[in-house]
């Protein structure tokens, strides 16, 4: 596992302005027509519920969202492509667009629950509504990955998890997935762009193709050990596992770093391989398992002699829940008298609560979370037990709430440590704390 | 619905070279060490199965994959980020990397079945293995979306489908999803970047926030009609649907383009709204429905007076199958005697078939597909009944198989028209044609 020297530099290429729905622009054009475009507005990004059976969710994508807000500009090519979507007057307005409002939100890595107000975006209607699509895209994707990843790292306990799902998701989603998994406790990724852009440590073993390329398995193992050292991880299930393990120790010696198993009954095979490695004197050689793992498969291997988990498909697809279902709703806006008024859609099946929100994690004197408290109006002072959840992220258009990925990882661990112990249960259940609305 | 004048220009920003797994690079370094890196190799990208219950799949992402192959270069920033991953000699090799081999594959829009050899990539091991991750990412994502989209457009029949799922997936995956949905018969997208990059027609209505921004619904409708014309689509379920429909026709007149319903029992409400519109004289005003639609919900609305479907979450998440599970396996490589030999991993649960493949769609004299025929060796001549499926995509590193999106749409329609009629069934079932291996 190696780490880039470049640290947490974020490399966003191009502007995200066109990663936006057509109607955001036509709505602004119409609001400019009716004189309402500049009404001060508050949008809330929140989940109506957790995915069925999940006990908590994890916020990720905050840093990427801040990048998107700061770089959200319509360049000449973007403007040219919008002819026919909006009128020339609106194109002029877009050409000088930048977000100048304020944003508060949950810190990256924080746990969330139904109706947690994850982002409060305040600005003119026109400025704030244009951010809807890209903010939802980032939060819905990254938080889905982090929420799945968090359960996997809980199930793995002290054993490291390595993200290797890039090939099973969109190539750019893969980079964001590696980042989100790292926030939620993964130790490394296979993805080299996540290493470059975000400083996530990268790691890798070898594929079956590498063994098949060589005239025999011994040639392949020798080539890998010669160039990558005895600390490397040899893939031992291309032909016969027992023979490959014998050969691996013969080639690399008892100092061999690890072997990887990618097929079969992993628990059973891991026991056999552990016994064989020990018998060969390779007692420190680790066993890495991969092959369609999810949090349940990881938990089921807890008693097996496994040292690390490589997780792919189920991680990058959110383990059955590839999106969070977050929505971005107007909850308050300036009225014709200049006062801010709460607004909400009247719909039986899609409930929203109007008004600018605050959010607290209510804790017992011992520090255990008891409820997610959501209220309307100004945030009360932090009393030491109730922990304020909304932190300033953007002030007058400038990002003020950037955190490093290490800080987000620490926030994730602290947030989980504070929750009731049922958080570790992999079975389907209710949210581990209730959401309570206060007035 | 409007279309960009920019046509199918593809705008790929930056190099995809780091959208790659760590181990691809270390394997090449080790193969260079053992003298096997330049062995001529054939990799095959294929599905082991269809998602459970699906009767066919649809290939998408071919054009994006060709872009990725042609632009796959390690620039100075990429090389700098790889210090510590591979040795300096390997960094030099990467700096001059380009793919100079050949690729054959299924045309974009084509139907596929278990073990269809969707791509055959031939080159040196080193050149061909480096493309593994990004090719799989593109194919696994785009084909998952197209496979779901195809079922949706089949279920919708003559009624148009509009893709509006950008907010529920990664922001760049959203662009690729809009493109893949268009290949599989969607009429338009909400995504403005898909319009800019690929010329997919974009469309949009308005959000609830737009109605809530105004002092009352009438103000909102007037603003929208004044700036976008009476042909616009008014969202009528913010407060009371009946009252909103009355108001919509009052404001826009009987020439109103459409109304959108986004909540409630869509079939029931659509009938009430149709009756009300007709009574008000707005007999040409269309009804657009949205709200967590999938192919089953679309099929269930076949008898309701619905004119268009807006599809979001279920489209961009592949309607339960967000990834295709395609793999990229070495199936043949040069031996020490210079001859190409077939290779395959021996594993009970993950079957591969060695050898360079051809593929035919076997058809009856009447032109109905009967089997997916996969054989090893050179492709037989097209006999008019059996249709060859592998077309040249890349020759000596240069893309030769580019198709426009309109050609891919035509290929999709023709491919489906050729399949047995069971292809239109939305229920779970077996692949509509079997896959047959020939020697």
Short mmCIF file of C-alpha atoms in Angstrom, two decimals, chain B:
data_model
loop_
_atom_site.label_atom_id
_atom_site.label_comp_id
_atom_site.label_asym_id
_atom_site.label_seq_id
_atom_site.Cartn_x
_atom_site.Cartn_y
_atom_site.Cartn_z
CA UNK B 1 -37.45 19.64 -26.24
CA UNK B 2 -34.48 21.31 -27.86
CA UNK B 3 -31.35 19.97 -29.45
CA UNK B 4 -27.88 21.43 -29.36
CA UNK B 5 -26.40 22.57 -32.65
CA UNK B 6 -23.12 20.98 -31.64
CA UNK B 7 -24.13 17.49 -32.73
CA UNK B 8 -22.38 14.43 -31.42
CA UNK B 9 -19.13 16.12 -30.48
CA UNK B 10 -17.51 14.18 -27.68
CA UNK B 11 -15.75 16.26 -25.05
CA UNK B 12 -13.52 14.13 -22.88
CA UNK B 13 -11.56 16.31 -20.49
CA UNK B 14 -8.19 15.03 -19.39
CA UNK B 15 -6.69 11.58 -19.85
CA UNK B 16 -8.43 8.47 -18.53
CA UNK B 17 -5.08 6.79 -17.80
CA UNK B 18 -5.36 7.03 -14.01
CA UNK B 19 -8.94 5.70 -14.02
CA UNK B 20 -7.12 2.44 -13.62
CA UNK B 21 -6.38 -0.09 -10.91
CA UNK B 22 -3.01 0.00 -9.18
CA UNK B 23 -2.31 -3.66 -10.04
CA UNK B 24 -2.53 -3.16 -13.81
CA UNK B 25 0.68 -1.13 -13.59
CA UNK B 26 2.53 -3.41 -11.20
CA UNK B 27 1.62 -6.44 -13.32
CA UNK B 28 3.12 -4.78 -16.38
CA UNK B 29 6.26 -3.93 -14.43
CA UNK B 30 6.58 -7.57 -13.36
CA UNK B 31 5.89 -8.85 -16.88
CA UNK B 32 8.60 -6.57 -18.22
CA UNK B 33 10.89 -8.15 -15.66
CA UNK B 34 10.04 -11.69 -16.82
CA UNK B 35 10.17 -10.84 -20.52
CA UNK B 36 6.49 -11.60 -21.11
CA UNK B 37 5.14 -8.04 -21.35
CA UNK B 38 5.33 -8.01 -25.14
CA UNK B 39 3.66 -11.39 -25.69
CA UNK B 40 0.80 -10.96 -28.13
CA UNK B 41 -2.39 -11.34 -26.09
CA UNK B 42 -6.14 -11.47 -26.61
CA UNK B 43 -8.45 -10.18 -23.89
CA UNK B 44 -12.20 -10.75 -23.99
CA UNK B 45 -14.80 -8.56 -22.29
CA UNK B 46 -17.97 -10.58 -21.64
CA UNK B 47 -20.86 -11.25 -19.21
CA UNK B 48 -20.99 -14.61 -17.45
CA UNK B 49 -24.77 -14.18 -17.19
CA UNK B 50 -27.60 -11.67 -17.50
CA UNK B 51 -28.97 -10.08 -14.33
CA UNK B 52 -31.43 -12.53 -12.81
CA UNK B 53 -34.73 -12.58 -14.70
CA UNK B 54 -33.60 -10.36 -17.56
CA UNK B 55 -34.30 -11.68 -21.05
CA UNK B 56 -31.62 -9.66 -22.89
CA UNK B 57 -29.04 -6.96 -22.35
CA UNK B 58 -28.04 -3.93 -24.45
CA UNK B 59 -24.48 -2.87 -25.23
CA UNK B 60 -23.69 0.80 -24.65
CA UNK B 61 -20.57 2.84 -24.06
CA UNK B 62 -18.78 1.75 -27.23
CA UNK B 63 -18.21 5.32 -28.42
CA UNK B 64 -17.00 6.39 -24.98
CA UNK B 65 -14.65 3.39 -24.87
CA UNK B 66 -13.13 4.38 -28.21
CA UNK B 67 -12.53 7.90 -26.84
CA UNK B 68 -10.86 6.36 -23.79
CA UNK B 69 -8.59 4.09 -25.81
CA UNK B 70 -7.44 6.90 -28.08
CA UNK B 71 -6.78 9.35 -25.24
CA UNK B 72 -5.22 6.86 -22.83
CA UNK B 73 -1.85 8.54 -22.17
CA UNK B 74 0.07 9.20 -18.97
CA UNK B 75 0.78 12.94 -18.81
CA UNK B 76 3.43 14.50 -16.58
CA UNK B 77 1.05 14.96 -13.66
CA UNK B 78 -0.05 11.33 -13.88
CA UNK B 79 3.55 10.12 -14.01
CA UNK B 80 4.47 12.25 -11.00
CA UNK B 81 1.58 10.77 -8.99
CA UNK B 82 2.80 7.24 -9.71
CA UNK B 83 6.13 7.55 -7.93
CA UNK B 84 6.09 4.82 -5.33
CA UNK B 85 3.63 2.69 -7.32
CA UNK B 86 6.10 1.52 -9.97
CA UNK B 87 9.84 1.94 -10.56
CA UNK B 88 11.47 4.72 -12.64
CA UNK B 89 12.03 2.43 -15.62
CA UNK B 90 8.31 1.61 -15.67
CA UNK B 91 7.45 5.32 -15.35
CA UNK B 92 9.48 5.95 -18.53
CA UNK B 93 7.61 3.18 -20.29
CA UNK B 94 4.24 4.61 -19.16
CA UNK B 95 5.19 8.08 -20.36
CA UNK B 96 5.38 6.78 -23.93
CA UNK B 97 2.41 4.42 -23.67
CA UNK B 98 -0.20 4.30 -26.35
CA UNK B 99 -2.40 1.44 -27.45
CA UNK B 100 -1.31 0.21 -30.88
CA UNK B 101 -3.37 -2.99 -31.06
CA UNK B 102 -6.70 -4.04 -32.57
CA UNK B 103 -10.18 -4.23 -31.10
CA UNK B 104 -13.34 -5.92 -32.37
CA UNK B 105 -16.66 -5.69 -30.64
CA UNK B 106 -20.45 -5.61 -30.68
CA UNK B 107 -21.84 -2.41 -32.17
CA UNK B 108 -23.34 0.11 -29.78
CA UNK B 109 -27.05 -0.57 -29.26
CA UNK B 110 -26.76 -4.31 -30.04
CA UNK B 111 -28.54 -6.84 -27.80
CA UNK B 112 -26.33 -9.27 -25.90
CA UNK B 113 -26.66 -12.55 -24.01
CA UNK B 114 -24.62 -14.65 -21.54
CA UNK B 115 -21.04 -15.11 -22.83
CA UNK B 116 -21.46 -12.72 -25.78
CA UNK B 117 -17.84 -11.67 -26.51
CA UNK B 118 -18.59 -7.95 -26.41
CA UNK B 119 -14.99 -6.86 -26.96
CA UNK B 120 -11.92 -8.69 -28.21
CA UNK B 121 -8.81 -6.65 -27.48
CA UNK B 122 -5.61 -7.81 -29.15
CA UNK B 123 -2.16 -6.37 -28.57
CA UNK B 124 0.85 -6.95 -26.37
CA UNK B 125 -0.03 -8.03 -22.85
CA UNK B 126 1.29 -4.73 -21.50
CA UNK B 127 -0.70 -2.57 -23.89
CA UNK B 128 -3.94 -4.51 -23.59
CA UNK B 129 -4.03 -5.17 -19.85
CA UNK B 130 -3.71 -1.47 -19.01
CA UNK B 131 -7.10 -0.81 -20.65
CA UNK B 132 -8.89 -3.33 -18.43
CA UNK B 133 -10.23 -1.06 -15.71
CA UNK B 134 -11.50 1.82 -17.81
CA UNK B 135 -13.06 -0.44 -20.46
CA UNK B 136 -14.90 -2.39 -17.79
CA UNK B 137 -16.02 0.79 -16.02
CA UNK B 138 -17.49 2.23 -19.20
CA UNK B 139 -19.13 -0.98 -20.42
CA UNK B 140 -20.42 -2.08 -17.01
CA UNK B 141 -22.04 1.27 -16.34
CA UNK B 142 -23.36 2.30 -19.71
CA UNK B 143 -24.71 -1.13 -20.63
CA UNK B 144 -26.48 -1.43 -17.26
CA UNK B 145 -28.28 1.83 -17.97
CA UNK B 146 -29.07 0.93 -21.60
CA UNK B 147 -30.35 -2.51 -20.59
CA UNK B 148 -32.80 -0.94 -18.12
CA UNK B 149 -33.69 1.89 -20.50
CA UNK B 150 -34.48 -0.54 -23.31
CA UNK B 151 -37.07 -2.34 -21.20
CA UNK B 152 -38.59 1.02 -20.24
CA UNK B 153 -38.94 2.20 -23.83
CA UNK B 154 -40.40 -1.19 -24.80
CA UNK B 155 -42.94 -0.85 -21.98
CA UNK B 156 -43.75 2.71 -23.04
CA UNK B 157 -44.47 1.70 -26.65
CA UNK B 158 -45.06 4.77 -28.80
CA UNK B 159 -45.08 7.15 -25.83
CA UNK B 160 -41.86 9.12 -25.34
CA UNK B 161 -39.59 8.60 -22.33
CA UNK B 162 -37.55 11.46 -20.87
CA UNK B 163 -34.44 10.74 -18.79
CA UNK B 164 -34.32 12.89 -15.65
CA UNK B 165 -32.22 10.96 -13.18
CA UNK B 166 -29.07 13.10 -13.04
CA UNK B 167 -29.60 14.06 -9.40
CA UNK B 168 -29.72 10.45 -8.23
CA UNK B 169 -26.32 9.34 -9.53
CA UNK B 170 -22.74 10.57 -9.67
CA UNK B 171 -22.63 13.81 -11.69
CA UNK B 172 -20.47 12.36 -14.49
CA UNK B 173 -22.27 9.00 -14.46
CA UNK B 174 -25.39 11.09 -15.08
CA UNK B 175 -24.02 12.33 -18.41
CA UNK B 176 -23.14 8.81 -19.53
CA UNK B 177 -26.54 7.57 -18.34
CA UNK B 178 -28.35 10.17 -20.43
CA UNK B 179 -26.31 9.09 -23.45
CA UNK B 180 -26.95 5.36 -22.85
CA UNK B 181 -30.68 5.93 -22.32
CA UNK B 182 -30.82 7.78 -25.63
CA UNK B 183 -29.14 4.84 -27.38
CA UNK B 184 -31.85 2.58 -25.92
CA UNK B 185 -34.75 4.65 -27.18
CA UNK B 186 -35.28 7.50 -24.73
CA UNK B 187 -36.32 10.69 -26.50
CA UNK B 188 -34.62 13.32 -24.37
CA UNK B 189 -32.74 14.04 -21.16
CA UNK B 190 -32.79 16.71 -18.51
CA UNK B 191 -28.98 16.72 -18.48
CA UNK B 192 -27.39 19.75 -20.11
CA UNK B 193 -23.90 18.24 -20.34
CA UNK B 194 -25.30 15.31 -22.35
CA UNK B 195 -26.77 17.91 -24.68
CA UNK B 196 -23.44 19.70 -24.98
CA UNK B 197 -21.16 16.69 -25.34
CA UNK B 198 -23.31 14.23 -27.27
CA UNK B 199 -26.13 16.26 -28.78
CA UNK B 200 -28.82 14.41 -26.84
CA UNK B 201 -32.00 16.54 -26.99
CA UNK B 202 -32.70 18.16 -23.62
CA UNK B 203 -36.06 18.92 -22.05
CA UNK B 204 -37.54 20.14 -18.80
CA UNK B 205 -40.65 21.31 -17.00
CA UNK B 206 -40.55 23.06 -13.61
CA UNK B 207 -40.04 22.06 -9.98
CA UNK B 208 -42.28 22.52 -6.97
CA UNK B 209 -39.83 25.13 -5.71
CA UNK B 210 -40.81 27.35 -8.61
CA UNK B 211 -44.48 27.31 -7.58
CA UNK B 212 -43.59 27.76 -3.91
CA UNK B 213 -41.36 30.73 -4.74
CA UNK B 214 -44.35 32.70 -5.97
CA UNK B 215 -47.09 34.21 -3.82
CA UNK B 216 -49.60 31.88 -5.43
CA UNK B 217 -49.86 29.21 -8.11
CA UNK B 218 -51.41 31.58 -10.65
CA UNK B 219 -48.36 33.88 -10.45
CA UNK B 220 -46.05 30.93 -11.01
CA UNK B 221 -48.01 29.61 -14.00
CA UNK B 222 -48.21 33.08 -15.55
CA UNK B 223 -44.46 33.59 -15.18
CA UNK B 224 -43.69 30.26 -16.80
CA UNK B 225 -46.13 30.69 -19.69
CA UNK B 226 -44.98 34.25 -20.36
CA UNK B 227 -41.35 33.29 -20.72
CA UNK B 228 -41.58 29.75 -22.13
CA UNK B 229 -44.81 30.01 -24.14
CA UNK B 230 -48.09 28.11 -23.91
CA UNK B 231 -46.38 24.98 -25.22
CA UNK B 232 -44.66 24.58 -21.82
CA UNK B 233 -45.40 21.87 -19.25
CA UNK B 234 -46.98 23.11 -15.99
CA UNK B 235 -46.48 21.13 -12.78
CA UNK B 236 -49.94 20.75 -11.24
CA UNK B 237 -49.51 18.82 -7.98
CA UNK B 238 -47.97 21.37 -5.61
CA UNK B 239 -51.27 22.08 -3.86
CA UNK B 240 -54.58 20.76 -5.27
CA UNK B 241 -54.43 19.02 -8.67
CA UNK B 242 -57.98 19.86 -9.79
CA UNK B 243 -57.62 23.52 -8.93
CA UNK B 244 -54.17 23.66 -10.57
CA UNK B 245 -55.43 22.14 -13.83
CA UNK B 246 -58.29 24.65 -13.92
CA UNK B 247 -55.82 27.49 -13.29
CA UNK B 248 -53.32 26.13 -15.85
CA UNK B 249 -55.88 26.24 -18.66
CA UNK B 250 -57.15 29.62 -17.46
CA UNK B 251 -53.60 31.04 -17.63
CA UNK B 252 -52.29 29.29 -20.75
CA UNK B 253 -55.49 28.71 -22.68
CA UNK B 254 -56.55 25.46 -24.32
CA UNK B 255 -53.28 25.44 -26.28
CA UNK B 256 -51.34 24.51 -23.11
CA UNK B 257 -48.60 22.02 -24.04
CA UNK B 258 -48.71 19.66 -21.10
CA UNK B 259 -49.23 19.19 -17.40
CA UNK B 260 -46.97 17.13 -15.15
CA UNK B 261 -48.07 14.86 -12.31
CA UNK B 262 -45.38 13.87 -9.78
CA UNK B 263 -47.24 12.22 -6.89
CA UNK B 264 -50.23 10.11 -5.94
CA UNK B 265 -51.82 7.23 -7.84
CA UNK B 266 -50.67 8.30 -11.28
CA UNK B 267 -53.13 6.16 -13.26
CA UNK B 268 -56.12 7.38 -11.26
CA UNK B 269 -55.08 11.01 -11.24
CA UNK B 270 -54.20 10.94 -14.96
CA UNK B 271 -57.75 9.79 -15.75
CA UNK B 272 -59.28 12.58 -13.67
CA UNK B 273 -56.96 15.17 -15.19
CA UNK B 274 -57.62 13.93 -18.74
CA UNK B 275 -61.37 14.23 -18.17
CA UNK B 276 -60.96 17.71 -16.69
CA UNK B 277 -58.68 18.91 -19.51
CA UNK B 278 -61.09 17.59 -22.13
CA UNK B 279 -63.99 19.27 -20.37
CA UNK B 280 -62.08 22.55 -20.34
CA UNK B 281 -61.45 22.17 -24.08
CA UNK B 282 -57.73 21.45 -23.69
CA UNK B 283 -58.04 18.22 -25.63
CA UNK B 284 -54.53 18.47 -27.08
CA UNK B 285 -52.83 19.19 -23.74
CA UNK B 286 -50.63 16.23 -22.89
CA UNK B 287 -50.11 14.55 -19.51
CA UNK B 288 -46.54 13.84 -18.42
CA UNK B 289 -46.05 11.60 -15.39
CA UNK B 290 -42.99 11.26 -13.15
CA UNK B 291 -42.38 9.82 -9.64
CA UNK B 292 -40.14 6.78 -9.20
CA UNK B 293 -41.18 5.10 -12.44
CA UNK B 294 -39.59 1.87 -13.59
CA UNK B 295 -40.47 -0.47 -16.49
CA UNK B 296 -43.17 -2.17 -14.42
CA UNK B 297 -44.83 1.11 -13.42
CA UNK B 298 -44.65 2.27 -17.04
CA UNK B 299 -46.27 -0.96 -18.23
CA UNK B 300 -48.98 -0.63 -15.57
CA UNK B 301 -49.87 2.81 -16.95
CA UNK B 302 -50.34 1.52 -20.53
CA UNK B 303 -54.12 1.87 -20.32
CA UNK B 304 -54.03 5.25 -18.54
CA UNK B 305 -54.28 8.48 -20.55
CA UNK B 306 -50.60 9.29 -20.17
CA UNK B 307 -48.63 10.91 -23.00
CA UNK B 308 -45.03 10.79 -21.76
CA UNK B 309 -42.95 9.31 -18.97
CA UNK B 310 -40.20 11.06 -17.04
CA UNK B 311 -37.87 8.48 -15.51
CA UNK B 312 -35.19 9.19 -12.93
CA UNK B 313 -33.86 7.03 -10.12
CA UNK B 314 -34.70 3.63 -11.59
CA UNK B 315 -33.10 4.50 -14.91
CA UNK B 316 -29.78 5.76 -13.55
CA UNK B 317 -29.51 2.83 -11.11
CA UNK B 318 -30.22 0.24 -13.83
CA UNK B 319 -33.61 -0.69 -12.35
CA UNK B 320 -32.19 -2.97 -9.69
CA UNK B 321 -29.05 -3.89 -11.64
CA UNK B 322 -26.63 -0.94 -11.52
CA UNK B 323 -23.75 -2.91 -13.02
CA UNK B 324 -23.53 -5.66 -15.63
CA UNK B 325 -20.82 -7.81 -14.10
CA UNK B 326 -18.76 -7.82 -17.30
CA UNK B 327 -15.25 -9.22 -16.87
CA UNK B 328 -12.09 -8.79 -18.95
CA UNK B 329 -10.16 -12.02 -19.26
CA UNK B 330 -7.00 -13.12 -21.01
CA UNK B 331 -8.20 -15.85 -23.39
CA UNK B 332 -5.12 -16.35 -25.58
CA UNK B 333 -1.47 -15.30 -25.59
CA UNK B 334 1.73 -15.99 -27.41
CA UNK B 335 3.72 -18.92 -26.06
CA UNK B 336 7.50 -19.18 -25.85
CA UNK B 337 7.39 -20.66 -29.38
CA UNK B 338 5.66 -17.55 -30.75
CA UNK B 339 2.34 -19.36 -31.36
CA UNK B 340 -0.93 -18.05 -29.88
CA UNK B 341 -2.29 -20.46 -27.24
CA UNK B 342 -5.69 -20.45 -25.55
CA UNK B 343 -5.66 -19.92 -21.78
CA UNK B 344 -8.33 -20.01 -19.06
CA UNK B 345 -8.46 -20.02 -15.30
CA UNK B 346 -9.53 -23.29 -13.68
CA UNK B 347 -12.25 -22.37 -11.21
CA UNK B 348 -15.56 -24.06 -10.52
CA UNK B 349 -17.56 -20.92 -9.76
CA UNK B 350 -16.11 -18.54 -12.36
CA UNK B 351 -16.06 -20.15 -15.76
CA UNK B 352 -14.11 -18.68 -18.69
CA UNK B 353 -13.60 -20.20 -22.12
CA UNK B 354 -10.14 -19.74 -23.61
CA UNK B 355 -9.45 -18.72 -27.20
CA UNK B 356 -10.10 -15.85 -29.56
CA UNK B 357 -13.85 -15.78 -30.26
CA UNK B 358 -16.24 -14.97 -33.03
CA UNK B 359 -19.97 -14.40 -32.51
CA UNK B 360 -23.01 -14.74 -34.73
CA UNK B 361 -26.68 -14.14 -34.25
CA UNK B 362 -28.24 -17.24 -35.81
CA UNK B 363 -31.50 -16.32 -37.53
CA UNK B 364 -34.35 -18.24 -39.10
CA UNK B 365 -35.00 -17.68 -42.82
CA UNK B 366 -37.77 -15.31 -41.67
CA UNK B 367 -35.13 -13.26 -39.83
CA UNK B 368 -35.98 -14.17 -36.25
CA UNK B 369 -33.02 -14.65 -33.93
CA UNK B 370 -32.65 -18.23 -32.71
CA UNK B 371 -29.32 -18.40 -30.91
CA UNK B 372 -26.22 -16.48 -29.91
CA UNK B 373 -23.44 -18.55 -31.46
CA UNK B 374 -19.99 -18.14 -29.97
CA UNK B 375 -17.08 -19.95 -31.58
CA UNK B 376 -13.32 -20.06 -31.34
CA UNK B 377 -11.10 -19.05 -34.22
CA UNK B 378 -11.73 -16.91 -37.26
CA UNK B 379 -15.15 -15.48 -37.93
CA UNK B 380 -17.03 -17.32 -40.74
CA UNK B 381 -18.30 -15.28 -43.67
CA UNK B 382 -21.69 -13.66 -43.15
CA UNK B 383 -24.20 -16.02 -44.84
CA UNK B 384 -27.16 -13.63 -44.73
CA UNK B 385 -29.02 -15.64 -42.12
CA UNK B 386 -26.30 -15.75 -39.47
CA UNK B 387 -25.38 -12.17 -38.69
CA UNK B 388 -21.76 -11.47 -37.64
CA UNK B 389 -21.70 -9.53 -34.39
CA UNK B 390 -18.06 -8.48 -34.06
CA UNK B 391 -17.25 -5.33 -36.01
CA UNK B 392 -13.79 -3.72 -36.25
CA UNK B 393 -13.53 -0.94 -33.66
CA UNK B 394 -9.80 -0.17 -33.45
CA UNK B 395 -7.08 -0.99 -35.98
CA UNK B 396 -3.42 -0.41 -35.01
CA UNK B 397 -4.53 1.91 -32.23
CA UNK B 398 -6.82 4.02 -34.36
CA UNK B 399 -10.58 4.02 -33.85
CA UNK B 400 -12.25 2.80 -37.04
CA UNK B 401 -15.64 1.77 -35.65
CA UNK B 402 -17.19 5.04 -34.55
CA UNK B 403 -20.95 5.30 -34.97
CA UNK B 404 -23.22 8.27 -34.37
CA UNK B 405 -25.77 8.05 -31.58
CA UNK B 406 -28.49 7.94 -34.23
CA UNK B 407 -26.83 4.88 -35.76
CA UNK B 408 -26.64 3.28 -32.32
CA UNK B 409 -30.36 3.98 -31.80
CA UNK B 410 -31.16 2.40 -35.15
CA UNK B 411 -28.97 -0.62 -34.28
CA UNK B 412 -30.84 -0.98 -30.98
CA UNK B 413 -34.24 -0.93 -32.66
CA UNK B 414 -33.20 -3.35 -35.40
CA UNK B 415 -31.57 -5.70 -32.89
CA UNK B 416 -34.73 -5.83 -30.77
CA UNK B 417 -37.00 -6.23 -33.79
CA UNK B 418 -35.07 -9.35 -34.73
CA UNK B 419 -35.48 -11.04 -31.32
CA UNK B 420 -38.34 -13.43 -30.44
CA UNK B 421 -41.45 -11.65 -29.23
CA UNK B 422 -40.90 -12.71 -25.61
CA UNK B 423 -38.36 -9.87 -25.49
CA UNK B 424 -41.22 -7.50 -24.67
CA UNK B 425 -42.21 -9.40 -21.52
CA UNK B 426 -41.43 -7.45 -18.35
CA UNK B 427 -41.76 -10.51 -16.10
CA UNK B 428 -38.67 -12.42 -14.97
CA UNK B 429 -37.57 -15.13 -17.38
CA UNK B 430 -34.73 -16.79 -19.24
CA UNK B 431 -32.67 -15.16 -22.02
CA UNK B 432 -34.91 -15.07 -25.13
CA UNK B 433 -32.29 -16.96 -27.13
CA UNK B 434 -29.74 -19.50 -25.86
CA UNK B 435 -25.99 -19.07 -26.15
CA UNK B 436 -24.40 -21.93 -28.10
CA UNK B 437 -20.66 -22.62 -28.14
CA UNK B 438 -19.32 -23.95 -31.46
CA UNK B 439 -15.90 -25.38 -32.09
#
